[in-house]
XYZ file of C-alpha atoms in Angstrom:
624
model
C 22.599 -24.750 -22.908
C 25.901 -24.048 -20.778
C 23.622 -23.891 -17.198
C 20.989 -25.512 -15.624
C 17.797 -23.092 -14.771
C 15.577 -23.126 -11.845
C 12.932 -21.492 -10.189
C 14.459 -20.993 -6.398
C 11.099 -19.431 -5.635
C 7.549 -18.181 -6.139
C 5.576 -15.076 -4.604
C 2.284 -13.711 -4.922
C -0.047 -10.939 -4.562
C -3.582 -10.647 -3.915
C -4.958 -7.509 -3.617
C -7.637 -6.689 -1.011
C -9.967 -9.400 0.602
C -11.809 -12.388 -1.665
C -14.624 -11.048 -3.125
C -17.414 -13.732 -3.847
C -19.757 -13.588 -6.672
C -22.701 -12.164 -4.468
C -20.655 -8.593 -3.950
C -18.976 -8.507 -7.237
C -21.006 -5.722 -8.694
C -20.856 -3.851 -5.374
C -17.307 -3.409 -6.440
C -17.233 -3.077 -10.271
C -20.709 -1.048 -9.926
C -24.018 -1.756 -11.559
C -23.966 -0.012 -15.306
C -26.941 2.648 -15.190
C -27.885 1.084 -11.785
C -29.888 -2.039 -13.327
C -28.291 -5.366 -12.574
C -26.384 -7.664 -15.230
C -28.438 -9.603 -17.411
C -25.552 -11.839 -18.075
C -23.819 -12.628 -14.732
C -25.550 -15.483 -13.248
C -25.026 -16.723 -16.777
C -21.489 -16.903 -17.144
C -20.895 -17.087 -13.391
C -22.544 -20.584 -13.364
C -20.227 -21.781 -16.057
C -16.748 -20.681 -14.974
C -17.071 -21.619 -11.636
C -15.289 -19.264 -9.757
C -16.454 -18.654 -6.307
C -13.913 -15.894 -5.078
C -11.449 -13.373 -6.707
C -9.612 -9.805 -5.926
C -9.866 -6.426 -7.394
C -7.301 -3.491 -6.693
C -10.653 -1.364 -6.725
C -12.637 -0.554 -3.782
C -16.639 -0.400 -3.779
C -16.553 3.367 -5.126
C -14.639 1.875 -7.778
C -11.036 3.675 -6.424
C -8.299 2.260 -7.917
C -6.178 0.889 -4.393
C -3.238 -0.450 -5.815
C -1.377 0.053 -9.248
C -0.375 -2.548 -11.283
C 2.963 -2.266 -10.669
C 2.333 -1.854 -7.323
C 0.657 -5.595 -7.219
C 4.038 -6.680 -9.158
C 6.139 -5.267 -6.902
C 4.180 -7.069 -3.283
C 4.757 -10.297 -5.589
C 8.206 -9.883 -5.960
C 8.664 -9.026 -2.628
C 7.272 -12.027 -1.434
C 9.281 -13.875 -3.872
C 11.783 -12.580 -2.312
C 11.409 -12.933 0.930
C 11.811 -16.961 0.169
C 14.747 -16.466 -2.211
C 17.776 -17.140 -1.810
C 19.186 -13.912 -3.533
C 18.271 -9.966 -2.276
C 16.720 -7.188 -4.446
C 20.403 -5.676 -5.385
C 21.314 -9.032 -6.125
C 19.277 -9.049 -9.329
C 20.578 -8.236 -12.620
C 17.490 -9.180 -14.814
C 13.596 -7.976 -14.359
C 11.382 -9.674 -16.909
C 7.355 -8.535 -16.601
C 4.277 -10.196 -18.192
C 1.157 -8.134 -18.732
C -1.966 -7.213 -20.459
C -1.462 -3.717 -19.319
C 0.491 -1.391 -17.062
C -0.400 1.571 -15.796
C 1.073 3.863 -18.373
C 0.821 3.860 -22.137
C 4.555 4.078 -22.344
C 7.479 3.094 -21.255
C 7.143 -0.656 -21.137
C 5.446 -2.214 -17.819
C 9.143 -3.587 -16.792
C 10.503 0.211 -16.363
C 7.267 1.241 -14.193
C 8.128 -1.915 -11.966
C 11.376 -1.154 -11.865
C 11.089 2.518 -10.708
C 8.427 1.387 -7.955
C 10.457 -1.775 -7.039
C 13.684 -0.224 -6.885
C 17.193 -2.182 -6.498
C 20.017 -2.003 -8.868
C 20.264 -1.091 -12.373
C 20.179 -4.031 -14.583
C 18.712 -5.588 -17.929
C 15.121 -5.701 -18.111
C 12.393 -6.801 -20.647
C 8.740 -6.051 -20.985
C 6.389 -8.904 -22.549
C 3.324 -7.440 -23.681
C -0.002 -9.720 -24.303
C -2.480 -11.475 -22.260
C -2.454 -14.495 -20.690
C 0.403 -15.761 -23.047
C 2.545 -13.125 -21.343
C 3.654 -14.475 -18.156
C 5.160 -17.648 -19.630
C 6.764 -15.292 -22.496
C 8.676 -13.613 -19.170
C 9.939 -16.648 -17.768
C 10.958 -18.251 -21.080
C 12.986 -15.226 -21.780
C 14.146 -14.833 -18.567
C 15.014 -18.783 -18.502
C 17.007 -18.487 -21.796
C 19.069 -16.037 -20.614
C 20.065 -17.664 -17.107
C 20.381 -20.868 -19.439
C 23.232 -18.603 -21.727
C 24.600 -17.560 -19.015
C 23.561 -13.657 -19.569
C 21.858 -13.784 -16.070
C 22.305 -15.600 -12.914
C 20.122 -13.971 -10.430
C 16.707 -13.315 -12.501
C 13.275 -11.620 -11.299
C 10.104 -12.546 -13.328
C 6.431 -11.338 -12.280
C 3.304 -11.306 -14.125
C 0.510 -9.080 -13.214
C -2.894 -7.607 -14.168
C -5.302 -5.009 -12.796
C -8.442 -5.533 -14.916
C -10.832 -4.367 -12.886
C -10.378 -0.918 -13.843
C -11.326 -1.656 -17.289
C -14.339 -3.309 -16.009
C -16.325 -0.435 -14.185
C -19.507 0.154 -15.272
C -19.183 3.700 -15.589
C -17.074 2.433 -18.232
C -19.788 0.788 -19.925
C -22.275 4.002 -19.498
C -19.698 6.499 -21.753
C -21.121 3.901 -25.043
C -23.496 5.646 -26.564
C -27.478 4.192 -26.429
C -29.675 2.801 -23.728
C -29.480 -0.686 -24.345
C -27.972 -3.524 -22.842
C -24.351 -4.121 -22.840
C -23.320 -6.591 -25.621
C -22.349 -9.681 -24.581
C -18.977 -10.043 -25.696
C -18.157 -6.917 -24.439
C -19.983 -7.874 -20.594
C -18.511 -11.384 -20.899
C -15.211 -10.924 -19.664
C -16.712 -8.614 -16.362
C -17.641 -11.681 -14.468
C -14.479 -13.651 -15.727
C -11.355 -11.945 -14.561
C -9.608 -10.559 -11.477
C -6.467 -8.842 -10.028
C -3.614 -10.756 -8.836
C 0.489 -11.052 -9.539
C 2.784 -13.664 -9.551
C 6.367 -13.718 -9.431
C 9.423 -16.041 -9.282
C 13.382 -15.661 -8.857
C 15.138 -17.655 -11.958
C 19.158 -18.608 -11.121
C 21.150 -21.152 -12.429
C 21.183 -23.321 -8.775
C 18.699 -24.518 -6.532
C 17.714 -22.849 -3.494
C 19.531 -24.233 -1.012
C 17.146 -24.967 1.823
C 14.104 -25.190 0.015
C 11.926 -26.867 -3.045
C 13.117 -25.617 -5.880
C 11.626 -26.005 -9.699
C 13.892 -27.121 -12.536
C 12.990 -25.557 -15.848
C 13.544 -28.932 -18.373
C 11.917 -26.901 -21.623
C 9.348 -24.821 -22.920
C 7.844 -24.342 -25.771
C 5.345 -21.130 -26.837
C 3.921 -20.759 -30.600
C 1.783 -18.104 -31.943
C -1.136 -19.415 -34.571
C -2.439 -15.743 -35.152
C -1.299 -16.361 -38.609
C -4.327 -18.772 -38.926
C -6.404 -17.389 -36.369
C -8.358 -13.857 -35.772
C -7.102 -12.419 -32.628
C -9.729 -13.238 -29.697
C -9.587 -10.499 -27.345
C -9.228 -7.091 -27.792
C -9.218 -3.242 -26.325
C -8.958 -0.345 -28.787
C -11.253 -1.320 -32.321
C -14.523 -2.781 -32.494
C -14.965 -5.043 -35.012
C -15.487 -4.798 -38.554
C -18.497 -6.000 -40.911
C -15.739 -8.571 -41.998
C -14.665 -9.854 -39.051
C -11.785 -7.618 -38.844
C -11.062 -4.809 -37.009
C -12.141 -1.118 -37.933
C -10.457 2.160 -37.055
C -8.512 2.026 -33.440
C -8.961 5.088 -30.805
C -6.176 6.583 -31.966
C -7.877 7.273 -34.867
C -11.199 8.774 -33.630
C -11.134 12.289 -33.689
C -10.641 12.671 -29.700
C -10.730 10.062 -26.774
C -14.573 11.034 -26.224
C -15.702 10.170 -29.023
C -13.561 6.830 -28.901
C -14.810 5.751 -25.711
C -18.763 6.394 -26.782
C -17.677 3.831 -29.459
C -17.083 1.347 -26.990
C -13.203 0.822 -27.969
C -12.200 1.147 -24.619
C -14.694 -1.904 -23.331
C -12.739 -5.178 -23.200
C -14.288 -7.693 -25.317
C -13.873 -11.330 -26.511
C -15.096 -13.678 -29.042
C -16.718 -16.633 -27.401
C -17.186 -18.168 -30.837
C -13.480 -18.614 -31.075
C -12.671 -20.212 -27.351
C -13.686 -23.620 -28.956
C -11.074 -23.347 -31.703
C -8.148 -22.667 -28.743
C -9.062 -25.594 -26.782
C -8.504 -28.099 -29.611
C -5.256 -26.110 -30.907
C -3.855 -26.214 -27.283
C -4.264 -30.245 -26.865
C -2.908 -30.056 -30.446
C 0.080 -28.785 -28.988
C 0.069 -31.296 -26.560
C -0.337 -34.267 -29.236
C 2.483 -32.910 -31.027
C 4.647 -32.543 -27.819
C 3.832 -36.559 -27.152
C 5.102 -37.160 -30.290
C 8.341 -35.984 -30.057
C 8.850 -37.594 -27.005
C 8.616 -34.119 -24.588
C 5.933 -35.356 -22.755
C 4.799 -38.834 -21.483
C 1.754 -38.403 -19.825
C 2.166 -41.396 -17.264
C 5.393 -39.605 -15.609
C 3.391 -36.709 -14.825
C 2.799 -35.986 -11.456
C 0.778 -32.349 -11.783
C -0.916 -30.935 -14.789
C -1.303 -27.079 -14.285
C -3.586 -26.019 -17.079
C -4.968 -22.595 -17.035
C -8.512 -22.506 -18.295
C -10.608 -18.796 -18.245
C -13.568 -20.944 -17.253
C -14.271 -24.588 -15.759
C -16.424 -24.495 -18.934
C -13.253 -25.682 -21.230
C -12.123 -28.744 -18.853
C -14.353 -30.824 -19.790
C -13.544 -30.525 -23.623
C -10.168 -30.769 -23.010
C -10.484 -34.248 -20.896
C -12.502 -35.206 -23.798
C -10.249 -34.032 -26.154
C -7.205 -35.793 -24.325
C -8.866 -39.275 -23.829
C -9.969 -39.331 -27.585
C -5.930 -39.020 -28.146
C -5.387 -42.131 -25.557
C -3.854 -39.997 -22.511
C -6.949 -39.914 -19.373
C -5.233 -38.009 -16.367
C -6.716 -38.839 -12.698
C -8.489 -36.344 -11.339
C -6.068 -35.934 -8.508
C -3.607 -34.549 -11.246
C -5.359 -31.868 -12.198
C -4.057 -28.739 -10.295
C -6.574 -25.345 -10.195
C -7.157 -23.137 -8.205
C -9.276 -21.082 -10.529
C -12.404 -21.105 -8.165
C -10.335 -19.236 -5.105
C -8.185 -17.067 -7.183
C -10.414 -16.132 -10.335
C -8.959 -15.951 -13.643
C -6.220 -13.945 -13.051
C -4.471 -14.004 -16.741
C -1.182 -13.877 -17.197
C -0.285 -14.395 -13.251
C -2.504 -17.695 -12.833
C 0.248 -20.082 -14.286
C 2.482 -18.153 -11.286
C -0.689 -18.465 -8.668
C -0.604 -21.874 -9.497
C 3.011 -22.956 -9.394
C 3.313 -20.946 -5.855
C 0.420 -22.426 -4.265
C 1.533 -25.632 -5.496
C 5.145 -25.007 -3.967
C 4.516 -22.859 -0.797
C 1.594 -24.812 0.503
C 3.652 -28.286 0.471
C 1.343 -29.763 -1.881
C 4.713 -30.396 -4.828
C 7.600 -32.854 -3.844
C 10.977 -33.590 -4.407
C 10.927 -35.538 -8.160
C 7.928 -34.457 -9.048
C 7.460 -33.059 -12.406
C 5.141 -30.207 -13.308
C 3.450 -30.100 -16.570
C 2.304 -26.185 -17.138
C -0.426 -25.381 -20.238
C -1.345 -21.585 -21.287
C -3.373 -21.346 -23.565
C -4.363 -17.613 -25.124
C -7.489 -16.590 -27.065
C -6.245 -13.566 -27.593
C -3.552 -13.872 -29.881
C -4.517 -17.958 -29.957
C -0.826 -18.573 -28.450
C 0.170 -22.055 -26.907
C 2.393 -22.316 -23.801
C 4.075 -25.298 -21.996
C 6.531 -26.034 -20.316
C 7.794 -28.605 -18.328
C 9.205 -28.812 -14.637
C 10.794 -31.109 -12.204
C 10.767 -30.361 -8.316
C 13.985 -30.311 -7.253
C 14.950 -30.694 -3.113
C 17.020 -28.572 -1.122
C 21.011 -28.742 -0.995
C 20.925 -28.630 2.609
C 17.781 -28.655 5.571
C 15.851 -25.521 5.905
C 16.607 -23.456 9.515
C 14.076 -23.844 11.648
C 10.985 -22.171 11.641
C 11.586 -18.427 13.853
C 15.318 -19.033 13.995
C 17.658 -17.472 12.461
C 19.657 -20.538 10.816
C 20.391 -21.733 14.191
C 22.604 -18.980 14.817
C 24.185 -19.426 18.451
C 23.166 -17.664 21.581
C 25.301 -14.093 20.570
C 26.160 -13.834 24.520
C 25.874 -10.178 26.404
C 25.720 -6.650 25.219
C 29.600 -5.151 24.841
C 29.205 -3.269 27.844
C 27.216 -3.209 31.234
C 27.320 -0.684 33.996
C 29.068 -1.220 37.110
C 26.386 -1.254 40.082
C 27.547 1.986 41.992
C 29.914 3.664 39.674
C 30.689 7.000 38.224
C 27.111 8.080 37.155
C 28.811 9.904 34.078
C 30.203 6.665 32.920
C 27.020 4.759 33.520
C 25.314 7.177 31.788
C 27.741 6.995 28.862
C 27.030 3.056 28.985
C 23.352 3.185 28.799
C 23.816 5.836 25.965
C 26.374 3.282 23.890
C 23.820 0.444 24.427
C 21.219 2.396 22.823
C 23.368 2.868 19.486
C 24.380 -0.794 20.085
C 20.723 -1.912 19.941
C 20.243 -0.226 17.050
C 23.370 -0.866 15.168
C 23.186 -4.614 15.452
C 19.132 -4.815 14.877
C 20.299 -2.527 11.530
C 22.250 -5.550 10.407
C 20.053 -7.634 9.981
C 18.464 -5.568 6.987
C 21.884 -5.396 5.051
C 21.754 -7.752 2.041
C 24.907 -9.902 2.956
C 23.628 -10.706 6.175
C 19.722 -11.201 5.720
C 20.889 -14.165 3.317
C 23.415 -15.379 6.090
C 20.172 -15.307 8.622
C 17.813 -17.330 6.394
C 20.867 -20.056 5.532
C 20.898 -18.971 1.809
C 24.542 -18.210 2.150
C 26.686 -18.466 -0.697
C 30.655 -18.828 -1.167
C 30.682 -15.691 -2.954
C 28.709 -14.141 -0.925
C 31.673 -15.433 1.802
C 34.321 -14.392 -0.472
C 32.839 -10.961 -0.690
C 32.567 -10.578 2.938
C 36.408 -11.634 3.219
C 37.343 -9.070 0.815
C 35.364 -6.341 2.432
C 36.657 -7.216 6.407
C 40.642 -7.666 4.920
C 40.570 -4.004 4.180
C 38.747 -2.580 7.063
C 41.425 -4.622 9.577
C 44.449 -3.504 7.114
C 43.219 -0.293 7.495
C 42.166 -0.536 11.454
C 45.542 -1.635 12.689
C 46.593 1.581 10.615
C 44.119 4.387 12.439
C 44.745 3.202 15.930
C 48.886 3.540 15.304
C 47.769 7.061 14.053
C 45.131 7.953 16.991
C 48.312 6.603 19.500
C 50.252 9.033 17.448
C 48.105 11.837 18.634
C 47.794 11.292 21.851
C 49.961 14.051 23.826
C 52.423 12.784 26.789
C 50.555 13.897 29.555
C 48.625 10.246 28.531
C 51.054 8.002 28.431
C 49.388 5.184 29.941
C 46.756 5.127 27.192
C 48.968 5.551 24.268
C 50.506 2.666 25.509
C 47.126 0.850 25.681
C 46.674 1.777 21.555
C 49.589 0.786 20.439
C 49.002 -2.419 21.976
C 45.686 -2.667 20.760
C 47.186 -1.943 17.119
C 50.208 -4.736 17.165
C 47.246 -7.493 18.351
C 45.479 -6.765 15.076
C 47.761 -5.504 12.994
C 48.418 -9.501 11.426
C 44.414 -10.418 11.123
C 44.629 -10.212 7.634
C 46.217 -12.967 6.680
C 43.676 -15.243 8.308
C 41.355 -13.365 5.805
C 43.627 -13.839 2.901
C 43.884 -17.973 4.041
C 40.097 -18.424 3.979
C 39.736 -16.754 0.739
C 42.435 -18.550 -0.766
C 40.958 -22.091 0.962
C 37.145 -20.822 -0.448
C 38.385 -20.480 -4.321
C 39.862 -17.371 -4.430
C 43.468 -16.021 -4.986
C 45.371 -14.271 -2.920
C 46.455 -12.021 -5.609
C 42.421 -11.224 -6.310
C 41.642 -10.569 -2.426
C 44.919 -8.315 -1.766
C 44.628 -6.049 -4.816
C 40.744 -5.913 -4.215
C 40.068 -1.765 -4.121
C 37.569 -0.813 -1.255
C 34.432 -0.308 -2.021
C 32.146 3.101 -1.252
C 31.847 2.167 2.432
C 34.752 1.304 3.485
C 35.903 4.385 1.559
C 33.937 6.479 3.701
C 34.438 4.289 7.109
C 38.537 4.468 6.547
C 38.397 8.383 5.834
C 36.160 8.747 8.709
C 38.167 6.984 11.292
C 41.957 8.673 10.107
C 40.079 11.964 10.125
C 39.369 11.329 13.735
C 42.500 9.706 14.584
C 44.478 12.788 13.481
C 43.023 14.914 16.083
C 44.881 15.363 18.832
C 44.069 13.267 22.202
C 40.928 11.417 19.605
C 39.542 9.569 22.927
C 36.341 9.663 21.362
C 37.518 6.792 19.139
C 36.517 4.989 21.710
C 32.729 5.064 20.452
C 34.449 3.366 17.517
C 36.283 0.920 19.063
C 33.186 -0.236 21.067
C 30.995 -1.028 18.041
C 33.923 -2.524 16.071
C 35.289 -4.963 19.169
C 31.356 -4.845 20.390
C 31.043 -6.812 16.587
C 34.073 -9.086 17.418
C 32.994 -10.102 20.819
C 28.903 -10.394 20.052
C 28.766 -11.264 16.504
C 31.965 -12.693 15.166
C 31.459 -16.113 15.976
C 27.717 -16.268 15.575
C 28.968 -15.121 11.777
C 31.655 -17.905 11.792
C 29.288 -20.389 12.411
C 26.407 -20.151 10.407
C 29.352 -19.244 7.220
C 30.778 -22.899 8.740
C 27.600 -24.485 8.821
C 25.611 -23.262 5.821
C 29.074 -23.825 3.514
C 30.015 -26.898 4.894
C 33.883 -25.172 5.932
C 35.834 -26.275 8.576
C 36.935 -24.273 11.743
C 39.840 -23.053 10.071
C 38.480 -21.506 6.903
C 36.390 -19.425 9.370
C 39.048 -19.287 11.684
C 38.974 -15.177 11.900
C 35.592 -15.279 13.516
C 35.711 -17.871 16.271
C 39.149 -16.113 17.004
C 37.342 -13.048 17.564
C 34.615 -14.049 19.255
C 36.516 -15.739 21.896
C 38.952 -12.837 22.481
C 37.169 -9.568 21.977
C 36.395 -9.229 25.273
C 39.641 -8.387 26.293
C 39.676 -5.613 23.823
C 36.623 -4.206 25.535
C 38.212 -5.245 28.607
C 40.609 -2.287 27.964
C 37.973 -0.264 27.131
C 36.479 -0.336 30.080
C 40.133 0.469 31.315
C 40.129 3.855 29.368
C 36.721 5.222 30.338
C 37.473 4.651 34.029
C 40.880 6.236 33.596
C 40.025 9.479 34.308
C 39.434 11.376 31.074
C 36.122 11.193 30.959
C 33.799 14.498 30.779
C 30.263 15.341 29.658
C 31.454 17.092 26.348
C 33.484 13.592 25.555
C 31.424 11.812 26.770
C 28.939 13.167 24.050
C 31.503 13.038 21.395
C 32.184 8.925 22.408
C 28.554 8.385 21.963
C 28.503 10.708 18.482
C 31.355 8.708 17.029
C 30.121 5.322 17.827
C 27.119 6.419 15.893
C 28.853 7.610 12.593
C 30.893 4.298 13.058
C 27.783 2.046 13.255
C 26.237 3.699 10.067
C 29.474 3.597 8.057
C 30.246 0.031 9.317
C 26.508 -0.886 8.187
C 27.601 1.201 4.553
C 30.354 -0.982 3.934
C 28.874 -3.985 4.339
C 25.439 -2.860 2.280
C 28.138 -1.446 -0.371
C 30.086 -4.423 -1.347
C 31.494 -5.177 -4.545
C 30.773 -1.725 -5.406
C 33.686 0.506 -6.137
């Protein structure tokens, strides 16, 4: 394959508080009031102790499917070194969404929002998840995707209500295939972001193969919603073909049911698998460091061990990874549960590898896959820091202590919109990554594009606002066009660091602007045509407030987390160390005299419409 993949990190979702085997049927309800025959039964045998549901103890639905895949991306997310509109391919695992049609992936994507990109919907049950990231892995691996989003995620509980079980027809006790899976499985989602690189400052997991095969050419299928089975051991008519959904539901083809008699058969096909795997020289068992099997039930470990040792491979029980008991069988997500607890909660490190086992009754499909932890590029920011950013010094402006009370009031109004502008930043894509030290050099190449076109542009609307300015203000014409010949040569500082970062001058000077700075350059000419356009000083103060309180914070974190010297960030530290004399002449113009209520309100309008278009640009880039 042309790129390495990896799994830069892992999320999860658990809806609602753990729910332990005493209140489960407070939640999925008691069918015609009497008790289960069968749950101390199967409870004692799968040993799990705890698990979620999206329902509540009315048996409300709380969450949506997709809603539980879209918390689990989020949280992937949040550890990722990539944002939402930075992904260009959503893969989903599930036994069910919450429509019939479309597929699951386009009911995530609607609730999860982000940009438009290629997306894939594996259907199945617990086979499902690993289908998603082995498609999703291929194509990061071809090089179709860099920056993938993979979640698996179920919401069985609804199909385990008793009421449910009351619409069969007759008085007698649920069957037991049909009651089975009731005290078995559980809500949760998983997720994980798939790229081509490690995360930089954190554990990342390399994807070294995997390897899925379907035996439901040899095999009935195991578990099943829609048909009940047939005298023959097939399946009879589906619900589509009852005459209505009544009458399908009395039938029972709604009930989720599974063949016990066949779980036997999938634990010897998926050590099989494993066998086979030894043999051709995928897996030695001594170099494993974690086995992450998923199991419905701590029932089928034992056969497996059994199964393993008779084939000359005994793991240590400190090898075996589970956490079946606290999570509940989850399906498709568990492999995902896993991997993240195994990640998140420090228990996985660097060199490790990561053997991963799914087997599926339901369409008797065996998944594995192998993975190697992989260690950071660089050290992790600390913990409630924003990578170490330096102290970003004092707000752009303070009021003088027994001034004009118009232009202290005018101050206090400007540090409002400052406060808000600047705590607004840190929510735009660009610079979230830049605050967690996930920094890239395209993401530092895009950012050089973007600010060479606002200062082009910049030096350009304060010669035309000095333009406008009528004689009988002489003094502050004078001040613009001074302003405008100190910045009219920033650019080619840009153009160097781009240039020194990989790029070509040629690619960074015919760059178009994108819809931001589209809007932020009409905005600021329209106001620069007007005649005497002193509220452009609103726009001056959050543009220089940005050079003077933020510049060189920017420069060096982009020096730090890139490993640049001072002078391929250069721009920054040269603006952050002499912005203050722009706002020095600020200060100049509001205590010159022109200042009145009505501009006064107009300073403080402008500076707002700047902030917000200044924000757009840099939430809009690479779009054009």
């Amino acid at each position: 394959m042309a790129h390495d993949v990896f799994i830069t990190s892992l999320g999860k979702f658990l809806p609602g508080e753990p729910i332990s085997n005493d209140a489960m049927e407070d939640y999925l309800g008691r069918v015609r009031g009497s008790p289960s025959r069968a749950r101390s039964r199967v409870l004692s045998q799968n040993g799990i102790t705890w698990r979620h549901y999206a329902i509540d103890r009315e048996q409300k639905t709380l969450f949506r499917n997709w809603d539980l895949a879209v918390n689990a991306i989020h949280d992937a997310l949040s550890r990722s070194p990539i944002t939402l509109q930075e992904m260009d391919l959503l893969v989903t695992g599930s036994t069910q969404g919450d429509l019939v049609l479309p597929g699951f992936a386009s009911q995530v994507h609607r609730a999860l929002g982000g940009p438009a990109c290629e997306i894939a919907s594996l259907h199945g049950i617990c086979s499902s998840g690993m289908q998603a990231l082995r498609m999703a892995s291929l194509q990061v691996a071809t090089g179709e995707s860099k920056r993938a989003v993979v979640c698996a995620s179920e919401l069985v509980s609804r199909l385990l209500k008793a009421s449910h079980y009351e619409e069969v027809a007759g008085d007698g006790p649920v069957p037991f295939d049909a009651e089975f899976l009731r005290w078995m499985l559980s809500d949760g989602a998983g997720a994980a972001v798939v790229q081509d690189r490690p995360h930089p400052t954190r554990l990342s997991l390399k994807v070294e193969w995997m390897d899925i095969r379907s035996h439901a050419n040899r095999h009935e299928l195991g578990m099943s919603v829609g048909a009940n089975r047939a005298p023959d051991g097939g399946f009879g008519p589906s619900w589509l073909d009852a005459p209505d959904v009544t009458q399908a539901a009395a039938q029972g083809f709604f009930n989720i049911k599974q063949d016990i008699r066949r779980l036997e058969s999938l634990v010897a096909l998926g050590v099989d698998g494993f066998f086979a795997l030894m043999d051709q020289g995928r897996i030695k068992p001594e170099e494993l460091d974690w086995f992450c099997i998923h199991y419905s039930s701590h029932y089928f470990k034992q056969p497996i061990v059994k199964l393993l040792e008779k084939g000359g491979v005994r793991i240590p029980e400190e090898r075996w990874f589970t956490n079946l008991s606290t999570r509940g069988n989850t399906g498709c997500a568990s492999i995902f549960l896993m991997l993240e607890e195994l990640v998140n909660e420090g228990k996985a490190s660097p060199g490790q590898r990561i053997f991963c086992m799914v087997p599926e009754s339901g369409g008797f499909i065996a998944c594995y896959a192998m993975l190697t932890v992989v260690g950071p590029e660089r050290a992790a920011p600390e913990v409630g820091r924003e990578a170490a950013l330096p102290d970003a010094g004092p707000l752009p402006l303070t009021p003088k202590v027994g001034g004009d009370p118009l232009r202290e009031k005018l101050v206090r109004e400007l540090t409002h919109v400052w406060v808000d502008f600047e705590s607004s930043l840190n929510q735009v894509p660009l610079l979230s990554k830049l605050n967690r030290g996930v920094f890239t050099v395209e993401d530092y190449q895009s950012l050089l594009i973007n600010l060479r076109q606002q200062v082009v542009e910049g030096s350009r609307w304060i010669a035309r606002a000095a333009s406008s300015i009528t004689a009988d203000h002489l003094a502050l014409r004078s001040s613009f066009i001074h302003h405008a010949r100190d910045e009219h040569r920033d650019y080619e500082m840009l153009e160097r660091h781009y240039v020194s970062v990989g790029g070509s001058k040629e690619a960074i000077t015919r760059a178009p602007k994108n819809i931001g700075s589209e809007a932020l350059s009409a905005w600021m000419f329209q106001r620069a045509s007007q005649e005497n356009p002193f509220d452009l000083l609103g726009a001056m103060f959050i543009i220089e407030g940005l050079g003077n309180r933020v510049a060189r914070r920017w420069g060096t974190a982009i020096k730090d987390q890139l490993g640049l010297t001072d002078d391929q960030v250069r721009f920054f530290l040269y603006h952050g160390d002499n912005d203050a004399t722009h706002l020095d002449r600020l200060d100049g113009a509001l205590a010159s005299g022109i200042l009145t209520p009505e501009l006064a309100e107009r300073i403080v309008k402008t500076a707002k419409v700047t902030a917000r278009l200044y924000r757009l640009q840099l939430e809009e880039l690479d779009r054009v």
